[in-house]
Tab-separated table of C-alpha atoms in Angstrom:
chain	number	residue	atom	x	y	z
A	248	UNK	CA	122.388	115.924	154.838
A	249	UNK	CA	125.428	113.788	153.426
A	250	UNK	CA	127.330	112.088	155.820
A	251	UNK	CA	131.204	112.960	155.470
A	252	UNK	CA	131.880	109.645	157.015
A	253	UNK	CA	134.210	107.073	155.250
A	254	UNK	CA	132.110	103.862	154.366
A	255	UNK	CA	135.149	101.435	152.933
A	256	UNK	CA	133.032	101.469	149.896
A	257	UNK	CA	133.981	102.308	145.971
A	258	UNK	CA	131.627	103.465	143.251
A	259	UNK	CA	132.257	104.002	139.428
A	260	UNK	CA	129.942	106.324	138.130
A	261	UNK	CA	129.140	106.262	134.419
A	262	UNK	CA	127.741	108.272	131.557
A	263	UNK	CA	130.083	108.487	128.123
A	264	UNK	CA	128.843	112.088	128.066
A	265	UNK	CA	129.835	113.417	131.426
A	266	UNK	CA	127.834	117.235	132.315
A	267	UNK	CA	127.749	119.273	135.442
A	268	UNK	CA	125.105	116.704	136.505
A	269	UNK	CA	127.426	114.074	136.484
A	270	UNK	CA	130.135	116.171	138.169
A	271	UNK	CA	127.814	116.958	141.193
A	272	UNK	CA	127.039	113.242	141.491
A	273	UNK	CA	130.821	112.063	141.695
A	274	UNK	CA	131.756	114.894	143.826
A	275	UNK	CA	128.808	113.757	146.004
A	276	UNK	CA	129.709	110.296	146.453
A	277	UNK	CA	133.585	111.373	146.471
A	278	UNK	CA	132.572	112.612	149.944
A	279	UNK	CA	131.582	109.486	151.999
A	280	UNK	CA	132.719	106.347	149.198
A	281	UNK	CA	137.205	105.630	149.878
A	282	UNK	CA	137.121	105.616	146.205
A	283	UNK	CA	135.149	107.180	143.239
A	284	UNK	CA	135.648	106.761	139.681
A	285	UNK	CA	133.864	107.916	136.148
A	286	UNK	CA	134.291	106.073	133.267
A	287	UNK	CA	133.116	108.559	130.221
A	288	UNK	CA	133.491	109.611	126.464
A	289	UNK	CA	133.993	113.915	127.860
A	290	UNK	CA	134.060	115.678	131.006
A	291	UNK	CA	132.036	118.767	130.401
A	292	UNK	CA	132.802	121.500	132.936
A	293	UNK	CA	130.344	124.032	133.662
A	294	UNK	CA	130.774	125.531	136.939
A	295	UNK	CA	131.495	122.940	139.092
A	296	UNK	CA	135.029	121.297	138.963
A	297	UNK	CA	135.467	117.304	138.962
A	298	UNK	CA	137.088	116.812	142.283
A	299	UNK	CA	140.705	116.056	141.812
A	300	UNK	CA	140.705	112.879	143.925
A	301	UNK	CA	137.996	111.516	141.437
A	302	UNK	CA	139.789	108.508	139.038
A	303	UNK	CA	138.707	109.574	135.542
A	304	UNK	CA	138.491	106.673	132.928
A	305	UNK	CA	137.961	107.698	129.696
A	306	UNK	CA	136.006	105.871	126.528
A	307	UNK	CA	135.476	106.776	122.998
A	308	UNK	CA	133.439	109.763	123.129
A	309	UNK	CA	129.264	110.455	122.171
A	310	UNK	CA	128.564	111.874	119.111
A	311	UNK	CA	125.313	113.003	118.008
A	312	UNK	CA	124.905	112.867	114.442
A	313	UNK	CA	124.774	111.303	112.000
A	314	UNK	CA	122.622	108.376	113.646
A	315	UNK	CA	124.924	105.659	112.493
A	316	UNK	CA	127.657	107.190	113.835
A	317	UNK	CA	125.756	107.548	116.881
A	318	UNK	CA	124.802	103.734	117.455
A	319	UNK	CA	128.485	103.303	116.953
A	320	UNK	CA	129.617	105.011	119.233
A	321	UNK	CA	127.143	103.563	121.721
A	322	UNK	CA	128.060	100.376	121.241
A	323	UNK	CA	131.825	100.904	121.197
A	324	UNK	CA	131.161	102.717	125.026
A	325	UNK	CA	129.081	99.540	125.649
A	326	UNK	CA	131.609	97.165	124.951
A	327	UNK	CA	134.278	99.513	126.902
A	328	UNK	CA	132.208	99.612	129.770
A	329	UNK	CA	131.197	96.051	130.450
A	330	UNK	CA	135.212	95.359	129.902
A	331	UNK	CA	136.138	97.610	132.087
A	332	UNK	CA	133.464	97.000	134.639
A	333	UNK	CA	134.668	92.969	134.857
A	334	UNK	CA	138.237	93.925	134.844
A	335	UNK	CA	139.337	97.133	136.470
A	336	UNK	CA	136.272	97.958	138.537
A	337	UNK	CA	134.919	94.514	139.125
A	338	UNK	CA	134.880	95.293	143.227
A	339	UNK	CA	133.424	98.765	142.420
A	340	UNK	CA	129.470	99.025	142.551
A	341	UNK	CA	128.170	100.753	139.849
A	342	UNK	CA	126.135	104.302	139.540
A	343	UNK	CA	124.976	104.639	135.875
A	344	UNK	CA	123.843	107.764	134.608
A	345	UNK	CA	122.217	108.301	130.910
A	346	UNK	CA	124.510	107.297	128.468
A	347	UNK	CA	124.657	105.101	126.219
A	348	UNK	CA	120.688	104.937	127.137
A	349	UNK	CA	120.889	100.731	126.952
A	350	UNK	CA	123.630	100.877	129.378
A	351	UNK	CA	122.065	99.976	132.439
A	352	UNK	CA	121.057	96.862	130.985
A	353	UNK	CA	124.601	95.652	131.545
A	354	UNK	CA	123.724	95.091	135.125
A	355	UNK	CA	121.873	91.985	133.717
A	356	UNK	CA	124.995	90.411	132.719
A	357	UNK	CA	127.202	91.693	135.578
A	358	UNK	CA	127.573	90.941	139.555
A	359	UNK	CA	127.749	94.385	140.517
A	360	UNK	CA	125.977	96.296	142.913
A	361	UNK	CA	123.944	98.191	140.209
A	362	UNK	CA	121.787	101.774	140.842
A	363	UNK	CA	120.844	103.874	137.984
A	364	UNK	CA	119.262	107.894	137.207
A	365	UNK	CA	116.275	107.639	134.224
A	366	UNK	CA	115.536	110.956	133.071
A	367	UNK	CA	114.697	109.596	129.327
A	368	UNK	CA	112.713	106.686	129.466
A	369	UNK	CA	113.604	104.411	126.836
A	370	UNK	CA	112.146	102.560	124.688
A	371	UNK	CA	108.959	104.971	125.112
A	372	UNK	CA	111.410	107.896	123.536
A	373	UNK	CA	111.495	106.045	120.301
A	374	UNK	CA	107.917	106.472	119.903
A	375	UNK	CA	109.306	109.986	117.823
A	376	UNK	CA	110.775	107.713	114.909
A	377	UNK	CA	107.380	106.086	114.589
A	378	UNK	CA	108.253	102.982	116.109
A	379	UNK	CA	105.401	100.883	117.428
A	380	UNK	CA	104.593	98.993	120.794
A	381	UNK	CA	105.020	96.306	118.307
A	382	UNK	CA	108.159	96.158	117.204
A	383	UNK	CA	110.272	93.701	118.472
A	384	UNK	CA	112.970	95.785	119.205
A	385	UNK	CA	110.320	97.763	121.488
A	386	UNK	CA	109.211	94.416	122.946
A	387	UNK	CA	112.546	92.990	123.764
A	388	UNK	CA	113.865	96.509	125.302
A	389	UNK	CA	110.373	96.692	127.611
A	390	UNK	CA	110.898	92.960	128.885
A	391	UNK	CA	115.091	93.840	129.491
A	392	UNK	CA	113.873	96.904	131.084
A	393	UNK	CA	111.766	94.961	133.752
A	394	UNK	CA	114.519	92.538	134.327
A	395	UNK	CA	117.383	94.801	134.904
A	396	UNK	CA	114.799	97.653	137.054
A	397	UNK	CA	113.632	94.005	139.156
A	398	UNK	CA	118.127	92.940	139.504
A	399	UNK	CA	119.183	97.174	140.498
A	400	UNK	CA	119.745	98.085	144.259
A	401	UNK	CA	118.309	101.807	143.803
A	402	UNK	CA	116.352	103.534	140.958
A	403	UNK	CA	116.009	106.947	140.753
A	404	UNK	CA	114.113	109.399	138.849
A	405	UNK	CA	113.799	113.006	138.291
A	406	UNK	CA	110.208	113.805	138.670
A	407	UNK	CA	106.501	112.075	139.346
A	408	UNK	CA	105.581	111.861	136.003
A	409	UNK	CA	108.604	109.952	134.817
A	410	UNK	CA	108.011	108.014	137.836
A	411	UNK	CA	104.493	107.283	136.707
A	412	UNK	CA	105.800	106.345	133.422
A	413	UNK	CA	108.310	104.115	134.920
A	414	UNK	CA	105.828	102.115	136.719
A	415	UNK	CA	104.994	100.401	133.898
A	416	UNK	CA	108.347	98.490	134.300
A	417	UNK	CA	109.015	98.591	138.225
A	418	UNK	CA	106.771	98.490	141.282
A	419	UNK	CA	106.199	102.126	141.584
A	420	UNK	CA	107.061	101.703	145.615
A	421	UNK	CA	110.913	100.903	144.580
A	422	UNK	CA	111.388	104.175	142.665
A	423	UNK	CA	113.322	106.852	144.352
A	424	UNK	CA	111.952	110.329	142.878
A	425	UNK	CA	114.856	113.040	143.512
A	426	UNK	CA	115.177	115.965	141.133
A	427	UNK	CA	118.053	117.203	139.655
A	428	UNK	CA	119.488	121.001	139.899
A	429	UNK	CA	120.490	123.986	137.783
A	430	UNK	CA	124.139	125.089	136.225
A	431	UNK	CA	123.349	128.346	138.382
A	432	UNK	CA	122.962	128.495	141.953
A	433	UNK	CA	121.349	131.749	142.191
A	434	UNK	CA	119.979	134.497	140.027
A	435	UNK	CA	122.807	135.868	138.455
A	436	UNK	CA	121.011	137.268	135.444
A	437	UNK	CA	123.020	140.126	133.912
A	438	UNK	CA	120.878	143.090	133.298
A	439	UNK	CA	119.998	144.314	129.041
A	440	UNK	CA	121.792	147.396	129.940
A	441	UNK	CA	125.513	145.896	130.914
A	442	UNK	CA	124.627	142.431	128.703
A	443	UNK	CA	126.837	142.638	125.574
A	444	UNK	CA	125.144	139.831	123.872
A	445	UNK	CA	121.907	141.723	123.994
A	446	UNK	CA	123.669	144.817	122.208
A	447	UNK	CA	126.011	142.342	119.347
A	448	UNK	CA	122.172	141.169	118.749
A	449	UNK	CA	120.133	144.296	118.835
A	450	UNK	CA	118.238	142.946	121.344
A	451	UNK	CA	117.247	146.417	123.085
A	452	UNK	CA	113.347	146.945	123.526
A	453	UNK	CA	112.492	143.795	122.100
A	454	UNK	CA	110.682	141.384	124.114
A	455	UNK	CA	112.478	138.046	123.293
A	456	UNK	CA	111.073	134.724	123.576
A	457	UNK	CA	114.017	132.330	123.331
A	458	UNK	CA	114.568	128.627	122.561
A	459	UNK	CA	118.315	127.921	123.265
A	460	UNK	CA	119.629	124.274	123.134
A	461	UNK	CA	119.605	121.188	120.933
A	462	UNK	CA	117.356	121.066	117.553
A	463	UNK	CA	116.171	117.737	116.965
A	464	UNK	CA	113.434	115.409	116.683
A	465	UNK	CA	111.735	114.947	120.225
A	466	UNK	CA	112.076	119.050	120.246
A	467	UNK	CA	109.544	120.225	118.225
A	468	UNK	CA	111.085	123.418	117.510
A	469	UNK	CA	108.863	123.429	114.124
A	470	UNK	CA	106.110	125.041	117.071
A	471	UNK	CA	108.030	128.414	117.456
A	472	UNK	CA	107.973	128.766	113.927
A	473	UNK	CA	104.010	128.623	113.529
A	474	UNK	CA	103.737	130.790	116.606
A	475	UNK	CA	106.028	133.601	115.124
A	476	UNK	CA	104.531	133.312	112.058
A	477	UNK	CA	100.889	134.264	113.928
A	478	UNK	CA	102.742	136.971	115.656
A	479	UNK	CA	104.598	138.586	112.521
A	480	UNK	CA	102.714	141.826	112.666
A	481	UNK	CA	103.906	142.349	116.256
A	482	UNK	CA	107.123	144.190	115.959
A	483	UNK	CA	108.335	143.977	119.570
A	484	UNK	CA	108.240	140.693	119.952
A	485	UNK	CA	111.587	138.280	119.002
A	486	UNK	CA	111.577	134.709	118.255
A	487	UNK	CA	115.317	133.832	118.997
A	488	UNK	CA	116.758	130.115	118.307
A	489	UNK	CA	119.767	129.172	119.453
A	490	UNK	CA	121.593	126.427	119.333
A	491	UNK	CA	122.389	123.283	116.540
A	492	UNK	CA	121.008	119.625	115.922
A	493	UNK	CA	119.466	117.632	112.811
A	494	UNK	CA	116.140	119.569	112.336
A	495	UNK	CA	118.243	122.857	112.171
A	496	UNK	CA	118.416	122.981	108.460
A	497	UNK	CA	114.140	122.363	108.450
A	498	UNK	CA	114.300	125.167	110.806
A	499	UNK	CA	116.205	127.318	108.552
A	500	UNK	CA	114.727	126.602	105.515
A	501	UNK	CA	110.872	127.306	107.322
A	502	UNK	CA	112.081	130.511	108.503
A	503	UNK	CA	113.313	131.918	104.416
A	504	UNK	CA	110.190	130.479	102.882
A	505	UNK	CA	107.729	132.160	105.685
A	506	UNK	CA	110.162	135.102	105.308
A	507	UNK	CA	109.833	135.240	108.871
A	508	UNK	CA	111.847	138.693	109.692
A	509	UNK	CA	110.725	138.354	113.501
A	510	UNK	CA	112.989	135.316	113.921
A	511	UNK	CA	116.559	135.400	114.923
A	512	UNK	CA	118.529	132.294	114.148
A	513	UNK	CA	122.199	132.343	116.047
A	514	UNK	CA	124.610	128.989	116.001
A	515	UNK	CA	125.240	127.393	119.739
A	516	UNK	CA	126.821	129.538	122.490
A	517	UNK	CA	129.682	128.785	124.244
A	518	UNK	CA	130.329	128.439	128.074
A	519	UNK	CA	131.605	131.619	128.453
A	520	UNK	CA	128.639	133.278	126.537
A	521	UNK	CA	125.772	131.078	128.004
A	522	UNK	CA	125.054	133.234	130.932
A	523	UNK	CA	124.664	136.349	128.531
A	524	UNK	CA	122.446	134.842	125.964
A	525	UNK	CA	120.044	133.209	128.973
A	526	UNK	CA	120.036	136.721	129.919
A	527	UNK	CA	119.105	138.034	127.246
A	528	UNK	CA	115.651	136.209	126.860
A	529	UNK	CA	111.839	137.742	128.804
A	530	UNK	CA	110.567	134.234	128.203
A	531	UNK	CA	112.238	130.803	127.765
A	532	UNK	CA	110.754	128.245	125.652
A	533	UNK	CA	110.921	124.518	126.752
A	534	UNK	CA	109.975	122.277	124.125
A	535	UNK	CA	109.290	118.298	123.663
A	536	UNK	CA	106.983	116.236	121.151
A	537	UNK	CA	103.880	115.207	123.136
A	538	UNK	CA	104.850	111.836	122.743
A	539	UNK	CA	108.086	111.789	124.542
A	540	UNK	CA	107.328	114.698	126.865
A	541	UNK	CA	105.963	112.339	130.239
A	542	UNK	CA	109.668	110.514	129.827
A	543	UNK	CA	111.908	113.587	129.744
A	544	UNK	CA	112.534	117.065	131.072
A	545	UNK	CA	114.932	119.038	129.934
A	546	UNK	CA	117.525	120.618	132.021
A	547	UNK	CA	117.250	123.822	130.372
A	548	UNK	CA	114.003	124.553	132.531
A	549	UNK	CA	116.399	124.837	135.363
A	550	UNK	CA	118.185	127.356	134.615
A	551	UNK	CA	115.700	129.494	133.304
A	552	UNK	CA	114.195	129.252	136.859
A	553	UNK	CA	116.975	129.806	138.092
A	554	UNK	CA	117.462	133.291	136.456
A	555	UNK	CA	113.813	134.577	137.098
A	556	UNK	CA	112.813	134.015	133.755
A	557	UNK	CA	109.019	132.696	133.393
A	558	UNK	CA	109.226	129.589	130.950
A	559	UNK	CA	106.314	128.718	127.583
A	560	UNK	CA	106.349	124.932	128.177
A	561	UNK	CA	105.546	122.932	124.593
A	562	UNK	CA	104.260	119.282	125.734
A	563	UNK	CA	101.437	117.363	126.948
A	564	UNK	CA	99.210	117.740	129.930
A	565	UNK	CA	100.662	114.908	131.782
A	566	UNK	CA	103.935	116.229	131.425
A	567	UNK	CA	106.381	117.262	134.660
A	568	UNK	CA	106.714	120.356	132.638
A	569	UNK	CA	102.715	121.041	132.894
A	570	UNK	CA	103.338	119.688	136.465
A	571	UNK	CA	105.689	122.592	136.949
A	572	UNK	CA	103.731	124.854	135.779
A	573	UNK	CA	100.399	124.098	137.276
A	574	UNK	CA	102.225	124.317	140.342
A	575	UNK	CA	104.873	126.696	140.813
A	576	UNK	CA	102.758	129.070	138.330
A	577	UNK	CA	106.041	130.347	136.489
A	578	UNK	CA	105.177	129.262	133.200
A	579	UNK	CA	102.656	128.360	130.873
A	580	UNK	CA	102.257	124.820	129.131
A	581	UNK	CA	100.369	124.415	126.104
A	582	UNK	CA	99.905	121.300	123.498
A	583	UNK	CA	101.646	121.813	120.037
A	584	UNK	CA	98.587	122.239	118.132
A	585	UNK	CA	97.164	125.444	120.415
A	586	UNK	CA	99.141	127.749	118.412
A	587	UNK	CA	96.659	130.509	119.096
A	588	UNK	CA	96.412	129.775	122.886
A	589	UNK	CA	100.220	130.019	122.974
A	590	UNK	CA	100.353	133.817	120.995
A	591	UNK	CA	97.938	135.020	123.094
A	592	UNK	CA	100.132	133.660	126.131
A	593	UNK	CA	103.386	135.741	124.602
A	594	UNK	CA	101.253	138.830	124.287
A	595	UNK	CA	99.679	138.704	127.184
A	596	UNK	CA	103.162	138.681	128.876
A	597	UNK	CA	104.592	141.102	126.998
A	598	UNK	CA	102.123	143.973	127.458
A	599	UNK	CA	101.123	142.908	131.257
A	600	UNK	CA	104.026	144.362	133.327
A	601	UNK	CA	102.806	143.409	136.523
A	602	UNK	CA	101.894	139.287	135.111
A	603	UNK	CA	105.114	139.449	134.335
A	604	UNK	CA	106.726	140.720	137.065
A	605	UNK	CA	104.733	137.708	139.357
A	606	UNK	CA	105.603	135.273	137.061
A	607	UNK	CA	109.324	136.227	137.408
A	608	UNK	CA	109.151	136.379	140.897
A	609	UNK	CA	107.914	132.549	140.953
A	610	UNK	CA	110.177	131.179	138.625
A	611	UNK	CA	113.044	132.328	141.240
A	612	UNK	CA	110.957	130.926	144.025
A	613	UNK	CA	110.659	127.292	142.167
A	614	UNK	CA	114.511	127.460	141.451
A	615	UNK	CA	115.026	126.990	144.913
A	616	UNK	CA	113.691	123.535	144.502
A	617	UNK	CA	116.592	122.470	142.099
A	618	UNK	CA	119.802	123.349	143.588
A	619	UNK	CA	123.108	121.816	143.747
A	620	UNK	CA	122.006	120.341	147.222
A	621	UNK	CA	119.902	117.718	145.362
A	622	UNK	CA	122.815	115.607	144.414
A	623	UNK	CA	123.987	115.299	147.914
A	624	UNK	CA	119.960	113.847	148.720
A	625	UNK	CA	120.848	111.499	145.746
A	626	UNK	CA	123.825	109.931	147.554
A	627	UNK	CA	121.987	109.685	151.220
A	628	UNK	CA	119.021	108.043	149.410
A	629	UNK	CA	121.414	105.664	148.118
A	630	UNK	CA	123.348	104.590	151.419
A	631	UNK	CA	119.772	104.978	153.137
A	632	UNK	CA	118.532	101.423	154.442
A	633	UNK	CA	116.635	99.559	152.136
A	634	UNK	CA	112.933	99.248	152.780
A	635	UNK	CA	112.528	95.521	153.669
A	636	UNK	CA	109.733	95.758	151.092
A	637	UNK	CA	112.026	97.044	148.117
């Protein structure tokens, strides 16, 4: 339990893209630190508010495409923060939080007090552009990554796997594994009868398997289309895609070649409309490339729990996600290439009312595990005593 207690410290959180994960962390630490700040690109809102006694600094903000203007904008934020961390927060210590993904390397350059949250673990995530072990900007980031993870005062992770990935950098013993939470704090999933999203979308008697988030490399969206292509004859089942990134124009253009009538493309939902579409969908697909999948999970796996709605997990077999699903029994993880073993999956579901049903049933049972509680065990890990061996 968080203490409430006044400590005469002050933190600056950081991440130039600022989501309801990085809102429960400040509010967190805005309970027990005198003074919080977050210096970031955007303030997402969803659900929870920024508390109004949080200092809010803002940067240039994150964009995601195209690449270049990507790396500039991460190294305009890195160049913001390190001025603003010697300058305006040089008494603050320092709680850095995913973006720009190098930016916890600044605490090799800086006196702070530095902690950071990996949930991508770079540089193994640039294994997706082909990059090799051998490259030497692979080799330099690996050796800066055991430097900075040897100088931080806490590391945290979201999961054992990334934690077993991260080992490869950091004793294992001085990783802190806390997982993260959903948008939704309970199952608030509106029923297909009074969901006007499943109506706009003639969604009614259809069993819908749904991908909704960002298209791009490490998501290997390409999977859905293969599977929906093996399921064309099968007239109840949807593939729905949702959402906008790089590889949505190869998505597209797979979809009018394959003439793939049981896929439903629709553009990114808003806030407002999120809870509807989630609604709307019997399964929820989580997707990564096998070769990023042990460094990430997506938050989108979350909320899906969190609404009772059994999850197809894409990625590999030491993945949390097959973690997850091995044990809470909510979902079923398969490797890209089983296309077969995943179509059988989908039917399986769709014609075995009471599977389904049980599978339901444990997805709301494992959302209990990932609530917004978890980001007040982040902050009393942090002010917890460190381990003389750490």
């Amino acid at each position: 339990m968080i203490t409430t207690r006044r400590i005469g410290r002050k933190i600056v959180i950081i991440n130039q893209a600022a989501n309801y994960l990085t809102v429960g962390f400040a509010n967190a630490f805005s309970q027990c630190f005198d003074k919080v700040a977050l210096i970031t690109g955007s303030v997402h809102v969803q659900g929870e508010e920024l508390n109004s006694d949080i200092e809010v600094c803002l940067i240039n903000r994150w964009y995601e495409r195209p690449a270049y203007k990507k790396v500039l904008s991460f190294t305009l934020a890195l160049s913001w923060i390190w001025i603003l961390l010697l300058t305006r927060y040089r008494k603050y210590e320092v709680f850095f939080v995913s973006v720009p993904p190098m930016g916890y390397l600044l605490n090799l350059v800086l006196p702070h007090l530095f902690s950071m949250v990996i949930w991508d673990v770079y540089p193994d995530t640039l294994r997706i552009t082909d990059m090799k072990e051998t490259h030497p900007v692979y080799r330099l980031w690996v050796t800066l990554n055991r430097c900075s993870f040897r100088k931080a005062w806490r590391i945290f992770t979201i999961s054992e796997a990334l934690a077993e990935n991260l080992a490869q950098y950091v004793e294992r013993r001085r990783l802190i594994v806390q997982p993260i939470w959903s948008i939704f704090q309970e199952n608030s999933r509106i029923p297909a009868e009074a969901n006007p999203f499943v109506h706009k979308h003639g969604l009614k008697g259809r069993f819908v398997v749904q991908y909704s988030g960002n298209i791009g490399v490490t998501h290997n969206v390409e999977v859905l289309i293969d599977v929906a292509e093996r399921l064309l004859g099968k007239e109840r089942i949807l593939f729905q895609i949702i959402g906008r990134g790089p590889r949505l124009p190869k998505i597209e253009q797979l979809i009018r070649e394959r003439n793939l009538v049981n896929v439903q493309m629709l553009p990114f939902q808003s806030d407002e409309l999120f809870p509807y579409s989630l609604s709307a969908a019997h399964l929820g697909v989580v997707s990564l490339h096998e070769s990023v999948s042990r460094g990430s999970v997506p938050s989108k796996a979350y909320n899906l729990m969190s609404f009772g709605i059994p999850g197809l997990y894409i990625a590999g077999v030491d993945s949390e996600l097959a973690r997850y699903a091995r044990e809470y029994e909510h979902a079923g993880c398969f490797a890209a290439k089983d296309i077969d073993g995943i179509a059988e999956f989908i039917c399986e579901l769709a014609n075995n009312e009471l599977l389904y049903r049980a599978m339901q049933i444990h997805a709301e049972n494992a959302s209990k595990h990932f609530r917004r509680g978890n980001a007040d065990r982040f902050v009393d890990s942090y002010l917890a005593p460190k381990k003389v061996d750490q």
